[in-house]
Structures are given as C-alpha cells and as structure tokens.
Amino acid sequence: MTQAPATSRGTRRQHDREIVALAVPAFGALVAEPLFVMVDSAIVGHLGTAQLAGLGVASALLTTAVSVFVFLAYATTAAVARRVGAGDLPAAIRQGMDGIWLAILLGALVIAVILPTAPAIVDLFGASHTAAPYATTYLRISALGIPAMLVVLASTGVLRGLQDTKTPLYVAVAGFVTNAVLNAGLVYGAGLGIAGSAWGTVIAQCGMAAVYLAVVVRGARRHGASLRPDTSGIRASAQAGAPLLVRTLSLRAILMIATAVAARLGDADIAAHQIVLSLWSLLAFALDAIAIAGQAIIGRYLGADDAVGARQACRRMVEWGLAVGVILGALVVLARPVFLPLFTSDSTVKDVALPALVIVALSQPICGVVFVLDGVLMGAGDGPYLAKAMLVTLAIFAPVALLVPVMGGGLTALWAAMTLMMTVRMLTLWLRARSGRWLVTGATR
C-alpha cells in the first residue's frame, strides 16, 4: 500500500526531469527563430518605408514556404527517437540522414520555383509598385538559403530524436547573433541595402546548416552509419511527412481564414487581430516546447517497446500542458494593461482587442492540452490521424468563422471561433490518445 504512491511519485519526477531537460532548451531555440525577422526589420526599416514594406512581403512569403516543410523536423524527430529507444543509434542517425537528404531535394525544388516566378509571386501578394522591386530582390536572394533552412529543420529533428535540444539552442543563438552582425555590416557597412540584409540571412542560415551537418556527420562516423543518399529511406521520410504536410497546410488555412475575416470587420479589428494573434503565437512557443519534448520522449518509449511508459509520459505531459496553460492565461489577464500600449496608442484598437485577449486567456488551458497531445501523436508517428483530425477541424472552423461578419459579430466572436477550433482539436486528439491506437511499439511504425 505504501510502495505504489512512492513509485508513482518517482515516475512523475522522472518524467518531470525529462520534460524540463528537453522543453526548456527547445523553448529558447523556438524564441530565437522569429528574432531573425525582427532584426532584419529593425535594420531595413531605417532604409525607408518602401524597403520595409518589401521586406514584409518577402519575409512573409519565405516564412510560409519554410513553415510548410516543418514536417521535416517533426517526422524526423519521431523516427529517430524510435530507433534510439530500440538501442540502434547507427540506424537512428541513418534515419536522420534520409530526412536531411529529403530537405536538400525539397530546397532545390523550391529554389527552382521561386527564382523565375519571384516578381509574379510578389505581385500576387499585393505589394505596391514602390515596394515590389525590394520584395523581389529580397525574395530571390533569400530563396538561395531555403535548402539550408530546410536542412536546419531536418537536423533539428535528428538531434531532438537523439534527446538533444541543447545543441539546437546554441546553434539558434549563434545564428541570431551572426545574422544581426552580418545584416548591419552588409546593409550599411557595404552599402548593399536590402540585398545586404538578404545575403546576411542566407550566410547565417548556411552557417547554421553547416554546424548541424558537422554534428550529424561526426555522429554518423562514430557509429558507422552511412552518409550516402538512400532512395528507399528518402521515400519513407517523404511518406511519413506527407500527412504532417496536410496537417500544416490545414492549420495555415485556418489562420489565413481568420485574418481574412478580421480584415472584413474593419481597420480597427484587423489591427487588433494582428496584436492578439502575435500574442497567441508567442504563447504557442511555450506550449510547443512541451510538445517537442513529447515527440522525443514518446518516440523513445515506443521504440523501446514500453507502451506503459509512453502512456504514463503522455498523462504527465498533459498535466504539464494544463498547468502551463493556466499560468499563461493568468499572465495574459494580468499583462493586458501593459501589453496593449506596446503595440498601439489607438483607444479604438485597444477597446476591440481587450475582450479578445480575455478569450485568448481563457483558451490557454485548452491550447496546452492540444499542443501536448499533438506532440505525443507526432512522436508516435500517428501522422495520418493528425491530418484527418485537422481537416475535420478546418471543415468545422471555416463556416463558423465566415459567418462572423454575416451575423454582425466582431473580433471577440472571431476569437471565440478560434477557441472553438482549438476545442475541436482537443476533442479529436483526446479521443485518439484515450483509444490507445497510437501505442504502436517497435523501432519502426
């Protein structure tokens, strides 16, 4: 009678240590990534309004192009972690190399599409005639760094699968500093203008990719894993990533619909929406860090044929997600008077944003569960279910969101629809987690 609680407490402490050890560095690396764009904006902004507008269009396009392939990190993490759990490090690294080769191939394909079509893409996204030349210049140069960006994604997945989130943090921080120095030197020192900013980013991303490749290659040589491209392995990586690509595109569609609806509500509403969305995205980094820990931990347990351990880890991570969600929600409520003036002095925009922020605060515990279960199922390699669940969520969210302006609702109603979207995600993920069908053990799924 006395032994079970002690064992339970010991298990929870073990899970807590693993979650903290993986999630804290992962959070730092996640926060470092958007700082690249912020530094570019701060430096280019002093060149002029047209240059800054061009950067805004081009960086949005690049971010979208790269984020679509985030499955390179997610799928690779799950596959590598399974091999680690099975005690086969050479196969784990070999699996990671397949993901890296896929990243290189996809990067080359994206370059081939963007370089000749950059002016048309910029025009399609509504850049003004003064901003379009700068956007085209930045987009074409920065596109050369896309293979490196995708290699960074895949390599990050390899290291996460190997239960290492500290190295990605160090590389992200070093990349951020290098990017800032290069941008300042090339834009102003060399007088290259917005082209200098683009080249600085390309060089920084290539440097990060080189560091990652050096780490992975060193591990491959240590464990005798082959570095050559393997057609069947690359094909398997693509097949594992395809459902996650569907999931990501569906999520992107949800965010685009929300922004389009906010734009139809009026200038004050779209301005307030951007403020609220920026905070929502920032909060997502904290929750995503736990999800990343979930991917690595769950994959390792399942690879070790420990379904009981995987289920216990899942339960503990859900508790973490709930707790962090409650804390974040409370912080949003408390920080509202300080947060809003940082973005606007317009009282109308503040009045519109204020109730929407309350909705965001109340939804954080739901978001916590969603992010954690998302990470758990990714770690289990349950991509096909995640794709179907997100398509169902999109099908429910889209008509509800589009009805907001028709029914005379405002931004608060739109964010209520966003909360409905997260609730649907939570229900679909919870049902899957509860069913246990994701508990497929072994070195491969």
Short mmCIF file of C-alpha atoms in Angstrom, two decimals, residues 26-223:
data_model
loop_
_atom_site.label_atom_id
_atom_site.label_comp_id
_atom_site.label_asym_id
_atom_site.label_seq_id
_atom_site.Cartn_x
_atom_site.Cartn_y
_atom_site.Cartn_z
CA ALA A 26 13.60 23.84 -27.08
CA PHE A 27 11.71 26.94 -25.93
CA GLY A 28 14.87 29.04 -26.21
CA ALA A 29 15.51 27.80 -29.75
CA LEU A 30 11.89 28.45 -30.77
CA VAL A 31 12.01 32.03 -29.46
CA ALA A 32 15.30 32.68 -31.27
CA GLU A 33 13.86 31.85 -34.68
CA PRO A 34 11.42 34.79 -35.08
CA LEU A 35 14.16 37.14 -33.90
CA PHE A 36 15.79 36.74 -37.33
CA VAL A 37 12.89 38.57 -38.97
CA MET A 38 12.77 41.17 -36.18
CA VAL A 39 16.46 42.01 -36.66
CA ASP A 40 16.03 42.25 -40.43
CA SER A 41 13.02 44.54 -39.94
CA ALA A 42 14.84 46.79 -37.48
CA ILE A 43 17.84 47.23 -39.79
CA VAL A 44 15.97 47.52 -43.10
CA GLY A 45 13.37 49.82 -41.54
CA HIS A 46 15.94 52.63 -41.43
CA LEU A 47 16.44 52.40 -45.20
CA GLY A 48 12.90 53.62 -45.89
CA THR A 49 9.23 52.71 -45.88
CA ALA A 50 9.29 51.08 -49.31
CA GLN A 51 12.20 48.82 -48.33
CA LEU A 52 10.49 47.81 -45.10
CA ALA A 53 7.25 47.09 -46.94
CA GLY A 54 9.16 44.98 -49.45
CA LEU A 55 10.81 43.06 -46.64
CA GLY A 56 7.42 42.49 -45.03
CA VAL A 57 6.02 40.86 -48.16
CA ALA A 58 9.13 38.80 -48.91
CA SER A 59 9.67 37.59 -45.35
CA ALA A 60 6.01 36.54 -45.10
CA LEU A 61 6.40 34.51 -48.30
CA LEU A 62 9.65 32.92 -47.10
CA THR A 63 8.22 32.10 -43.67
CA THR A 64 5.24 30.42 -45.30
CA ALA A 65 7.43 28.49 -47.77
CA VAL A 66 9.67 27.16 -44.99
CA SER A 67 6.97 26.52 -42.38
CA VAL A 68 5.09 24.30 -44.83
CA PHE A 69 8.02 21.88 -44.57
CA VAL A 70 8.15 21.82 -40.77
CA PHE A 71 7.28 18.13 -41.06
CA LEU A 72 10.99 17.63 -41.80
CA ALA A 73 11.62 18.30 -38.11
CA TYR A 74 8.54 16.56 -36.72
CA ALA A 75 8.69 13.33 -38.72
CA THR A 76 12.45 13.03 -38.30
CA THR A 77 12.21 13.50 -34.53
CA ALA A 78 9.70 10.66 -34.20
CA ALA A 79 11.58 8.26 -36.47
CA VAL A 80 14.98 8.89 -34.89
CA ALA A 81 13.60 8.70 -31.33
CA ARG A 82 12.10 5.27 -32.05
CA ARG A 83 15.47 3.97 -33.19
CA VAL A 84 17.11 5.47 -30.11
CA GLY A 85 14.56 3.72 -27.89
CA ALA A 86 15.33 0.46 -29.67
CA GLY A 87 19.02 0.96 -28.87
CA ASP A 88 20.09 1.21 -32.52
CA LEU A 89 21.99 4.51 -32.80
CA PRO A 90 23.51 3.80 -36.25
CA ALA A 91 20.00 3.23 -37.66
CA ALA A 92 18.76 6.35 -35.85
CA ILE A 93 21.41 8.52 -37.50
CA ARG A 94 20.83 6.81 -40.84
CA GLN A 95 17.15 7.67 -40.50
CA GLY A 96 18.11 11.27 -39.77
CA MET A 97 20.34 11.43 -42.85
CA ASP A 98 17.39 10.34 -45.01
CA GLY A 99 15.46 13.33 -43.65
CA ILE A 100 18.38 15.67 -44.37
CA TRP A 101 18.71 14.43 -47.96
CA LEU A 102 14.96 14.95 -48.42
CA ALA A 103 15.40 18.51 -47.12
CA ILE A 104 18.13 19.19 -49.67
CA LEU A 105 15.99 17.88 -52.53
CA LEU A 106 12.93 19.89 -51.46
CA GLY A 107 15.08 23.01 -51.02
CA ALA A 108 16.45 22.70 -54.55
CA LEU A 109 12.89 22.29 -55.86
CA VAL A 110 11.69 25.42 -54.03
CA ILE A 111 14.60 27.47 -55.44
CA ALA A 112 13.76 26.28 -58.94
CA VAL A 113 10.18 27.54 -58.46
CA ILE A 114 10.86 30.84 -56.68
CA LEU A 115 13.75 32.31 -58.71
CA PRO A 116 11.89 32.66 -62.05
CA THR A 117 8.49 33.44 -60.52
CA ALA A 118 9.51 35.87 -57.75
CA PRO A 119 8.09 39.03 -59.43
CA ALA A 120 4.75 37.31 -60.14
CA ILE A 121 4.52 35.95 -56.60
CA VAL A 122 5.23 39.39 -55.12
CA ASP A 123 2.55 40.97 -57.32
CA LEU A 124 0.08 38.23 -56.38
CA PHE A 125 0.52 39.15 -52.72
CA GLY A 126 -0.38 42.76 -53.41
CA ALA A 127 2.96 44.56 -52.98
CA SER A 128 2.79 48.20 -54.07
CA HIS A 129 4.74 49.33 -57.13
CA THR A 130 7.30 51.02 -54.89
CA ALA A 131 7.78 48.03 -52.56
CA ALA A 132 7.66 45.29 -55.23
CA PRO A 133 11.26 45.69 -56.52
CA TYR A 134 12.66 45.46 -53.00
CA ALA A 135 10.46 42.46 -52.19
CA THR A 136 11.58 40.70 -55.38
CA THR A 137 15.26 41.36 -54.64
CA TYR A 138 14.99 40.10 -51.07
CA LEU A 139 12.92 37.06 -52.08
CA ARG A 140 15.27 35.95 -54.86
CA ILE A 141 18.41 36.25 -52.76
CA SER A 142 16.90 34.73 -49.62
CA ALA A 143 15.49 31.82 -51.62
CA LEU A 144 19.09 30.66 -52.09
CA GLY A 145 19.15 29.96 -48.36
CA ILE A 146 16.00 27.82 -48.34
CA PRO A 147 17.88 24.49 -48.72
CA ALA A 148 19.95 25.48 -45.67
CA MET A 149 16.78 26.42 -43.76
CA LEU A 150 15.23 23.04 -44.54
CA VAL A 151 18.45 21.23 -43.58
CA VAL A 152 18.28 23.10 -40.27
CA LEU A 153 14.73 21.81 -39.77
CA ALA A 154 15.64 18.20 -40.54
CA SER A 155 18.86 18.33 -38.50
CA THR A 156 16.99 19.82 -35.56
CA GLY A 157 14.65 16.84 -35.80
CA VAL A 158 17.62 14.46 -35.75
CA LEU A 159 19.05 15.99 -32.58
CA ARG A 160 15.65 16.16 -30.86
CA GLY A 161 15.17 12.48 -31.67
CA LEU A 162 18.57 11.84 -30.08
CA GLN A 163 17.16 13.59 -26.97
CA ASP A 164 19.36 16.66 -27.54
CA THR A 165 17.62 20.04 -27.53
CA LYS A 166 20.59 21.99 -26.17
CA THR A 167 22.62 21.94 -29.38
CA PRO A 168 19.73 23.47 -31.43
CA LEU A 169 19.51 26.22 -28.80
CA TYR A 170 23.22 27.02 -29.07
CA VAL A 171 23.08 26.99 -32.88
CA ALA A 172 19.96 29.19 -32.94
CA VAL A 173 21.52 31.78 -30.62
CA ALA A 174 24.79 31.81 -32.59
CA GLY A 175 22.83 32.10 -35.84
CA PHE A 176 20.81 35.03 -34.46
CA VAL A 177 23.95 36.92 -33.41
CA THR A 178 25.70 36.20 -36.73
CA ASN A 179 22.64 37.32 -38.67
CA ALA A 180 22.47 40.61 -36.76
CA VAL A 181 26.18 41.38 -37.30
CA LEU A 182 26.11 40.44 -40.99
CA ASN A 183 22.94 42.41 -41.66
CA ALA A 184 24.32 45.58 -40.09
CA GLY A 185 27.65 45.19 -41.89
CA LEU A 186 26.27 44.37 -45.33
CA VAL A 187 23.32 46.79 -45.30
CA TYR A 188 25.20 49.84 -44.02
CA GLY A 189 28.91 49.00 -43.99
CA ALA A 190 28.98 47.55 -47.51
CA GLY A 191 26.09 49.74 -48.69
CA LEU A 192 24.15 46.82 -50.21
CA GLY A 193 20.78 47.96 -48.87
CA ILE A 194 18.01 45.37 -48.67
CA ALA A 195 20.12 42.95 -50.73
CA GLY A 196 22.70 43.03 -47.92
CA SER A 197 20.04 42.02 -45.43
CA ALA A 198 19.05 39.07 -47.62
CA TRP A 199 22.65 37.95 -48.09
CA GLY A 200 23.28 38.24 -44.34
CA THR A 201 20.35 35.92 -43.66
CA VAL A 202 21.47 33.43 -46.32
CA ILE A 203 25.01 33.31 -44.92
CA ALA A 204 23.74 32.88 -41.34
CA GLN A 205 21.37 30.08 -42.35
CA CYS A 206 24.10 28.31 -44.34
CA GLY A 207 26.40 28.59 -41.34
CA MET A 208 23.76 27.04 -39.08
CA ALA A 209 23.20 24.21 -41.58
CA ALA A 210 26.96 23.59 -41.76
CA VAL A 211 27.21 23.30 -37.97
CA TYR A 212 24.29 20.87 -37.85
CA LEU A 213 25.74 18.77 -40.65
CA ALA A 214 29.11 18.65 -38.88
CA VAL A 215 27.42 17.37 -35.71
CA VAL A 216 25.38 14.74 -37.57
CA VAL A 217 28.32 13.62 -39.73
CA ARG A 218 30.52 13.26 -36.64
CA GLY A 219 27.84 11.10 -35.02
CA ALA A 220 27.47 9.03 -38.20
CA ARG A 221 31.19 8.33 -38.38
CA ARG A 222 31.35 7.48 -34.69
CA HIS A 223 28.59 4.88 -35.05
#
